[in-house]
XYZ file of C-alpha atoms in Angstrom:
447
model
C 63.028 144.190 43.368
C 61.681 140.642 44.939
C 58.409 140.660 46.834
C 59.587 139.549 50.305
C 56.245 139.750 52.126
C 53.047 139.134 50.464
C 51.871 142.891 51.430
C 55.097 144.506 50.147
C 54.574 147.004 47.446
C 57.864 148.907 47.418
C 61.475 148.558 48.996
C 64.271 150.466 50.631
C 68.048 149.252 49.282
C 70.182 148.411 52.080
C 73.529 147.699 51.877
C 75.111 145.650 48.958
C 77.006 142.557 50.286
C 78.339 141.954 46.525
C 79.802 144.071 44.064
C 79.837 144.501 40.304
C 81.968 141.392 38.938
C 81.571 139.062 42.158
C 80.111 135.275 41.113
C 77.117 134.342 43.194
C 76.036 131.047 44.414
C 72.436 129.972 45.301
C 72.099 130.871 48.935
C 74.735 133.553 48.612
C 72.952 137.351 50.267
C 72.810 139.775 47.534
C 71.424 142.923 49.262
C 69.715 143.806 52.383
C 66.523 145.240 51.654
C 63.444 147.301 54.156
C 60.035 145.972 53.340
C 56.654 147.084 54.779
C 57.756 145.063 57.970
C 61.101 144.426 58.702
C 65.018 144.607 56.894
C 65.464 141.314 55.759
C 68.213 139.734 53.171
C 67.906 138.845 49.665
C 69.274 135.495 49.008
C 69.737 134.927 45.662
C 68.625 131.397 44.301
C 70.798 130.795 41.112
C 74.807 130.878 39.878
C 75.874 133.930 38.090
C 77.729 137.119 38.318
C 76.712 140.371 39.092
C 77.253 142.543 36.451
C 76.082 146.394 36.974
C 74.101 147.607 40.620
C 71.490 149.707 39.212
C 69.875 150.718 42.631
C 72.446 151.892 44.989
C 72.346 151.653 48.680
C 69.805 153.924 50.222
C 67.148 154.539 47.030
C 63.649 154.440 48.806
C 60.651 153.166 47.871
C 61.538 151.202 44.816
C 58.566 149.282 43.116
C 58.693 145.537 43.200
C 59.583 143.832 40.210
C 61.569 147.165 39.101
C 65.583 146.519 38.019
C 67.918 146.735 40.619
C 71.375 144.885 38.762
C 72.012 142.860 35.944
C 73.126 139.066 36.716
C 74.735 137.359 34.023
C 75.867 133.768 33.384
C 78.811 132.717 35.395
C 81.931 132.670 32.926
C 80.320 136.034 31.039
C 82.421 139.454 30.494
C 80.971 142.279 32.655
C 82.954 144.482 31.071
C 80.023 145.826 28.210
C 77.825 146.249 31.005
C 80.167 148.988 32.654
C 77.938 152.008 31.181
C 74.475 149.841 31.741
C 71.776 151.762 32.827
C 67.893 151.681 34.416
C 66.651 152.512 30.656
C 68.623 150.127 29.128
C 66.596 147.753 31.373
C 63.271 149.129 30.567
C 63.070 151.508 33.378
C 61.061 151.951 36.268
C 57.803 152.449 37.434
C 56.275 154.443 40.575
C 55.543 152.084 43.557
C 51.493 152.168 43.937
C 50.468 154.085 46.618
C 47.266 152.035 47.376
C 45.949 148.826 46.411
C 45.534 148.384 42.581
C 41.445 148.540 41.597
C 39.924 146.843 38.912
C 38.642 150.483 37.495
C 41.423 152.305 37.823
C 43.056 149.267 35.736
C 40.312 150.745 32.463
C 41.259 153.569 30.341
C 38.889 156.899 30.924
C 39.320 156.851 26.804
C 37.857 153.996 24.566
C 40.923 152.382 22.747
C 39.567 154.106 19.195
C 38.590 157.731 20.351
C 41.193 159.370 18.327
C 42.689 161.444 21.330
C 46.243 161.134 21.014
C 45.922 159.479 24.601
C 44.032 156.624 23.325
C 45.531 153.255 24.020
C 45.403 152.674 20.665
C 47.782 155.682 19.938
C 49.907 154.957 22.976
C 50.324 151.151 21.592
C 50.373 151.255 18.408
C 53.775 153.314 16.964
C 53.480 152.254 13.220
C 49.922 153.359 12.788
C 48.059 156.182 14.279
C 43.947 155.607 14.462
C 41.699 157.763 12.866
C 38.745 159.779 14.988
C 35.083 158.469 13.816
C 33.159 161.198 11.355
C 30.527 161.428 13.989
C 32.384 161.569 17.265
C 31.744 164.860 19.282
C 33.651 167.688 19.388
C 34.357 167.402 23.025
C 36.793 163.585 22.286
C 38.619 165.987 19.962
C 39.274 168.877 22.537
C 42.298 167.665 23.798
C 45.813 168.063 22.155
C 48.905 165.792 22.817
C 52.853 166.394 21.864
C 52.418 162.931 20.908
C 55.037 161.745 23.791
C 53.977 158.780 26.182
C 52.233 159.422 29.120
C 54.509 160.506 31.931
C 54.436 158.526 35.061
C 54.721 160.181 38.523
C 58.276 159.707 38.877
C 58.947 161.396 34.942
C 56.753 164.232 36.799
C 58.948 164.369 40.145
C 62.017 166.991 40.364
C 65.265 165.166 38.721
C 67.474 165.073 41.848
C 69.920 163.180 43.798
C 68.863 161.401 47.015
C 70.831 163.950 48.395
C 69.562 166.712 47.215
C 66.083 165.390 48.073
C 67.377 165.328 51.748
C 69.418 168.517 51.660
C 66.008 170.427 50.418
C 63.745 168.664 52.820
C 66.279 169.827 55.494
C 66.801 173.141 54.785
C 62.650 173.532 52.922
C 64.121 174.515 49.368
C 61.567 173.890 46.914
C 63.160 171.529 44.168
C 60.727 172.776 41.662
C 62.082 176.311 41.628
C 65.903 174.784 41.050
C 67.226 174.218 37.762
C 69.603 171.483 38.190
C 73.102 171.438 36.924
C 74.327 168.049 36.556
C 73.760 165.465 34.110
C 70.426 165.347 32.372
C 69.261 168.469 34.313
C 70.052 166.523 37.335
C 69.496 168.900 40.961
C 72.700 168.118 43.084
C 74.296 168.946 46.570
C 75.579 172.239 45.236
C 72.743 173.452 43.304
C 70.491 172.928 46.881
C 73.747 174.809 48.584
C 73.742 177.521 46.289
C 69.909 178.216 46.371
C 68.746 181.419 47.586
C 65.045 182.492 47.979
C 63.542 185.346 45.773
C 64.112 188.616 47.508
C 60.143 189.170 47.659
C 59.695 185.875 50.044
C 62.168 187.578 52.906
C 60.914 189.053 56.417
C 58.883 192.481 55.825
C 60.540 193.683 58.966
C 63.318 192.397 61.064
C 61.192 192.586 64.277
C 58.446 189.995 62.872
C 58.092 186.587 64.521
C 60.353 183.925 63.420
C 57.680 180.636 61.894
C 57.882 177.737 64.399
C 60.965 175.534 64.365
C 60.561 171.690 63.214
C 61.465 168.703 61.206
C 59.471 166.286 58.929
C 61.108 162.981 59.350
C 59.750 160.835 56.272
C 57.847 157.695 57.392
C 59.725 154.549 56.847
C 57.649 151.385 55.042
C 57.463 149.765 58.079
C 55.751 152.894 59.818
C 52.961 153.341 56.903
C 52.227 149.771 56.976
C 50.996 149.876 61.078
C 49.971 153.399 60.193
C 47.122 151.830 58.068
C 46.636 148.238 59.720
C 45.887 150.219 62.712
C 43.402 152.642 60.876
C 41.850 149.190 59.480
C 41.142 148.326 63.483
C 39.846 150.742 64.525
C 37.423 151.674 61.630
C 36.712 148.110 61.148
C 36.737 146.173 64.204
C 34.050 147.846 67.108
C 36.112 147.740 70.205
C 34.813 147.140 73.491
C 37.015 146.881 76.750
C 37.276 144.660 80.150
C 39.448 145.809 82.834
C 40.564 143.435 85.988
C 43.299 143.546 88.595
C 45.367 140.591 88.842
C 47.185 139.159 92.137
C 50.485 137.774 91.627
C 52.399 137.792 94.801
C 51.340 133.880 94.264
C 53.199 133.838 90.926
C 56.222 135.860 91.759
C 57.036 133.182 94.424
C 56.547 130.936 91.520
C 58.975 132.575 89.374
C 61.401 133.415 91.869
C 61.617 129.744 93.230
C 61.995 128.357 89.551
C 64.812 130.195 88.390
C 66.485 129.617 91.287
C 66.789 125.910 90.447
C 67.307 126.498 87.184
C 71.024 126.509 87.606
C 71.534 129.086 84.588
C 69.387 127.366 82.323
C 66.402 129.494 81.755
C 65.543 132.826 83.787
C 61.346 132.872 83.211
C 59.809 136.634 83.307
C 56.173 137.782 84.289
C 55.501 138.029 81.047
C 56.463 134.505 79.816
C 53.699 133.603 82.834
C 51.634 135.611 81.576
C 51.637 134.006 77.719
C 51.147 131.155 79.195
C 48.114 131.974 81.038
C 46.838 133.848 78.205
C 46.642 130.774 75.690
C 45.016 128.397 78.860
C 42.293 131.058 78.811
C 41.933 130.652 75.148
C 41.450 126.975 75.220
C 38.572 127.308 77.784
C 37.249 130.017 76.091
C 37.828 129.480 72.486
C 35.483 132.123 70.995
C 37.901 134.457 72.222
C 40.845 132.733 69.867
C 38.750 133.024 66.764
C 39.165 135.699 63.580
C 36.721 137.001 61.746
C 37.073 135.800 58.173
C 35.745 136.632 54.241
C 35.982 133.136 52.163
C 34.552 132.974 48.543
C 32.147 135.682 49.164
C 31.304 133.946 52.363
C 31.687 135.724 56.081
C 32.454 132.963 58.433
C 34.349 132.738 62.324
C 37.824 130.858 62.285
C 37.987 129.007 65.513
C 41.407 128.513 65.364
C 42.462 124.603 67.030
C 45.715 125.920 68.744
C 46.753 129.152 70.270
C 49.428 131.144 68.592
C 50.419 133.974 70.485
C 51.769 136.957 69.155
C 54.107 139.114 71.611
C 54.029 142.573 70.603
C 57.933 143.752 70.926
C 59.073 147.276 70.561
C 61.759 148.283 67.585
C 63.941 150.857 66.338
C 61.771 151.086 63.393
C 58.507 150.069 64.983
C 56.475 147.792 66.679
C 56.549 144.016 65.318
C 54.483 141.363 66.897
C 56.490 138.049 66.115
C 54.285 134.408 67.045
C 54.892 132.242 69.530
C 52.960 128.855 67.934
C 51.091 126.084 69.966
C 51.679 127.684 72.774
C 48.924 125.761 74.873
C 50.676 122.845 74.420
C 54.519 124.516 75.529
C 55.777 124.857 78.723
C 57.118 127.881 80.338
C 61.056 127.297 79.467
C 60.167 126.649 76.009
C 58.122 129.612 75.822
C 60.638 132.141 77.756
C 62.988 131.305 75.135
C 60.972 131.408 71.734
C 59.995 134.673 72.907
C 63.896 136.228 73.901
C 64.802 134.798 70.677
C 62.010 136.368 68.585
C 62.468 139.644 70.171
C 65.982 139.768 69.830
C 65.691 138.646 65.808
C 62.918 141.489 65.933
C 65.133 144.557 67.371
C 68.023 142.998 64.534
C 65.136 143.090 61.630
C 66.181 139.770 60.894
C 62.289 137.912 61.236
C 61.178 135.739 58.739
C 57.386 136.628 57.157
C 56.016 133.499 58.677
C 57.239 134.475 61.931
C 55.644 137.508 62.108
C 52.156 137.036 59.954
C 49.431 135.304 61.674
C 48.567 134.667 65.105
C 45.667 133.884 66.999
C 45.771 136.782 70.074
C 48.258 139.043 71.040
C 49.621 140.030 74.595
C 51.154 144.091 74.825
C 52.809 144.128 77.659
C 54.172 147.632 78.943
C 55.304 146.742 82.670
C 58.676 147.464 82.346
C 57.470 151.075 82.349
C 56.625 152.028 86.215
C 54.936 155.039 84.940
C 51.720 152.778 83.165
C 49.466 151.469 85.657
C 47.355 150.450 82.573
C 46.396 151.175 78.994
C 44.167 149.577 76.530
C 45.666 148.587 73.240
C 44.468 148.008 69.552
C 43.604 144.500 68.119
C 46.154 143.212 65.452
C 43.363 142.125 62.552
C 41.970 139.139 61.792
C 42.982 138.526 65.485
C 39.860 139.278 68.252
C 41.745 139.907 71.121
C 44.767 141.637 72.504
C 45.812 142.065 75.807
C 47.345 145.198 77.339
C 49.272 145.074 80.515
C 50.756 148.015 83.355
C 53.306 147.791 85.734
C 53.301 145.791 88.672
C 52.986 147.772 91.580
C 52.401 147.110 96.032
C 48.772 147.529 96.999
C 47.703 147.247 100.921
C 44.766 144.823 101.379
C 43.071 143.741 104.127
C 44.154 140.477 105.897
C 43.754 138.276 108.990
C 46.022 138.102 111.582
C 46.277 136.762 115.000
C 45.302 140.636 116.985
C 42.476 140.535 114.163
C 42.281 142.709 111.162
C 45.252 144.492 109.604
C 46.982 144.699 106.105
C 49.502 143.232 104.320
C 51.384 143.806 100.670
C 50.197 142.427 97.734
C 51.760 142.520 94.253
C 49.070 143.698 91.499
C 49.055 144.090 87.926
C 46.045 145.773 85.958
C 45.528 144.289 82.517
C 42.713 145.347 79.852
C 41.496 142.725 77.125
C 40.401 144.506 73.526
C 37.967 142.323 71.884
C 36.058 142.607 68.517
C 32.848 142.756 68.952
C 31.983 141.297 65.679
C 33.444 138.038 66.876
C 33.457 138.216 70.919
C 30.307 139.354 72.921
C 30.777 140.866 75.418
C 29.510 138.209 78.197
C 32.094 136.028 76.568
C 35.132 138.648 76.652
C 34.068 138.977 80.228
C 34.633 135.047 81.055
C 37.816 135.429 79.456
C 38.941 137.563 81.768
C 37.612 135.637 84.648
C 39.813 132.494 83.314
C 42.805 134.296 82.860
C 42.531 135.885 86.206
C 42.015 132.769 87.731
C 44.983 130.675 86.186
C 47.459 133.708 87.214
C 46.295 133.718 90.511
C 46.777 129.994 90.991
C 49.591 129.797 89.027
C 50.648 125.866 89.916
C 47.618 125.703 87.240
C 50.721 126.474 84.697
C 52.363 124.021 85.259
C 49.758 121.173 84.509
């Protein structure tokens, strides 16, 4: 299992696009594989011939570096690799749940203890080490078989992918199944044959059913934001600015440029928008900064150009891919990095570097006419994010020639997150004032 992204602890097989006995050229996609972000293809970078799949479509959460098929030398018989299994490639071992530390790396024995646990024992096959004269009693308590340790996945039920789903479906226990298949495997018809022990049914027929539900297991991609959002908010001290932003000005804009674009281009509010964000950026740089550990040293990254990350909505969750140097783009250029990027998104077909990194972000939830407004969470080591409602007609008061009356004027209500760590709030404030200023006069854009 390759390391596609340089968070990526454990992947999901996809599909296979070879089979046992195809040849392989560099370049050629192997398999498709879900990482902590997106489902991205494998492209493998040598000539050979796939041998023997070991990890068939649809086995979660396999561990990088873990066997997945055997290549072989282009020219070489597959044939004795037709009964090859994970063992006879050294196994596997569980995907870590958090990030490896350095003391959970140190055995809770020392090496010459004499426990059978030891390292030494574990290690060391040909001799076994003997326990000091005047070690306690208490390093002797313990007894072993003698086996190797078991990992969590020699502890898990033996069962079929399956019959993992079948049981989570219908809430058999897997422990209380013997399994029938090979090696004590569980299978589809040992779940279907299950029945509970008679003591676990209903006391009384007339006794309240248990609420009705389903436990839908979280993808990679949905435990990754799960914890870069707990990161935020625990890390990062948010503070908020609200303001309400004219842009009957830029509408007018946008309506008279794509019609002259003769097919060309067809600019949205929210490619304006991008636009105006990184032009408030370069006036007020603080705000496109990150907050930064280096060598033991805390420093603030004032980051040159503004990168823009879009935030864009998924089957599988929300990705922000980057629009780069996008104070120095103009608005066509910008309209169509970001339909590409979101389409490549929605596909799963982003490329790490596309989606890592970033100087702000814009969340932008207008196509929803129910959200007037919302605040949103910063993407770390970014400082800012920008959430923004609907559009919606708002009477103000105008001049006219029989004196005061109203007219209609298209609003939008945005709220910028900031880190306080990085961004007082005096300075988030001015932000705000620049950006509402540049979409307000929105011929600014176009400079």
């Amino acid at each position: 299992m390759p390391a596609l992204s340089p968070t990526m602890t454990a992947g999901n097989i996809g599909t296979w696009q070879k089979k046992a006995g195809d040849t392989i050229a560099p370049g050629d996609v192997l398999v498709e594989i879900e990482t902590d972000k997106a489902q991205m293809d494998f492209e493998f970078q040598e000539d050979g011939v796939l041998a023997k799949i070991l990890k068939e479509a649809g086995e979660k959460d396999v561990a990088v570096g873990n066997p997945i098929a055997v290549m072989v030398e282009e020219g070489a018989d597959v044939a004795p690799f037709e009964s090859f299994t994970l063992e006879d490639a050294g196994g596997e071992k569980a995907a870590p749940k958090d990030a490896p530390k350095e003391e959970a790396a140190e055995s809770s024995e020392p090496a010459d203890s004499g426990s059978q646990t030891s390292p030494s024992t574990l290690d060391k096959s040909a001799s076994k080490a003997e326990p000091k004269s005047d070690s306690p009693p208490e390093s002797q308590e313990a007894e072993s078989s003698g086996g190797r340790l078991q990992t969590s996945l020699d502890r898990e039920p033996n069962a079929s992918p399956l019959a993992k789903a079948m049981a989570l479906d219908k809430g058999v226990p897997l422990k209380a199944i013997k399994g029938t298949g090979p090696n004590g495997r569980i299978t589809k018809q040992d779940i279907e044959k299950y029945q509970p022990p008679a003591g676990s049914a209903p006391a009384a027929s007339g006794v309240t059913a248990a609420p009705s539900y389903e436990d839908v297991p979280a993808s990679s991609m949905r435990k990754t934001i799960a914890n870069r959002l707990v990161q935020s908010m625990n890390q990062n001290p948010h503070y908020f600015v609200s303001t309400t932003l004219s842009v009957t000005k830029l509408l007018k804009l946008r309506q008279a440029l794509n019609a002259s674009a003769d097919g060309k281009y067809k600019l949205s509010v929210n490619d304006f928008l991008v636009k105006a964000c990184a032009v408030a950026c370069k006036k007020v740089p603080a705000v496109n900064s990150s907050w930064r550990e280096i060598g033991g040293q805390t420093v603030i990254r004032q980051h040159n150009t503004v990168d823009v990350s879009v935030a864009v909505a998924t089957p599988v969750g929300l990705m922000t891919p980057i629009v780069k140097g996008v104070d120095s783009l103009g608005l066509q250029s910008i309209s169509a990095q970001i339909k590409d990027l979101g389409k490549r998104a929605r596909d799963g077909k982003l490329k790490p570097e596309e989606y890592q990194g970033g100087t702000f972000t814009i969340s932008n939830m207008g196509m929803n006419a129910a959200v007037e407004r919302f605040t949103a969470v910063i993407n770390p080591p970014q400082a800012g994010i920008l959430a923004v409602g609907t559009t919606r007609k708002v009477a103000v008061p105008a001049e006219g020639e029989d004196g005061t009356g109203v007219e209609w004027d298209d609003q939008i209500v945005v709220t910028g997150s900031f880190d306080h760590k990085v961004v007082d709030g005096a300075v988030g404030g001015e932000w705000i004032r620049e950006l509402k200023k540049v979409v307000e006069n929105p011929l600014e854009l176009m400079l």
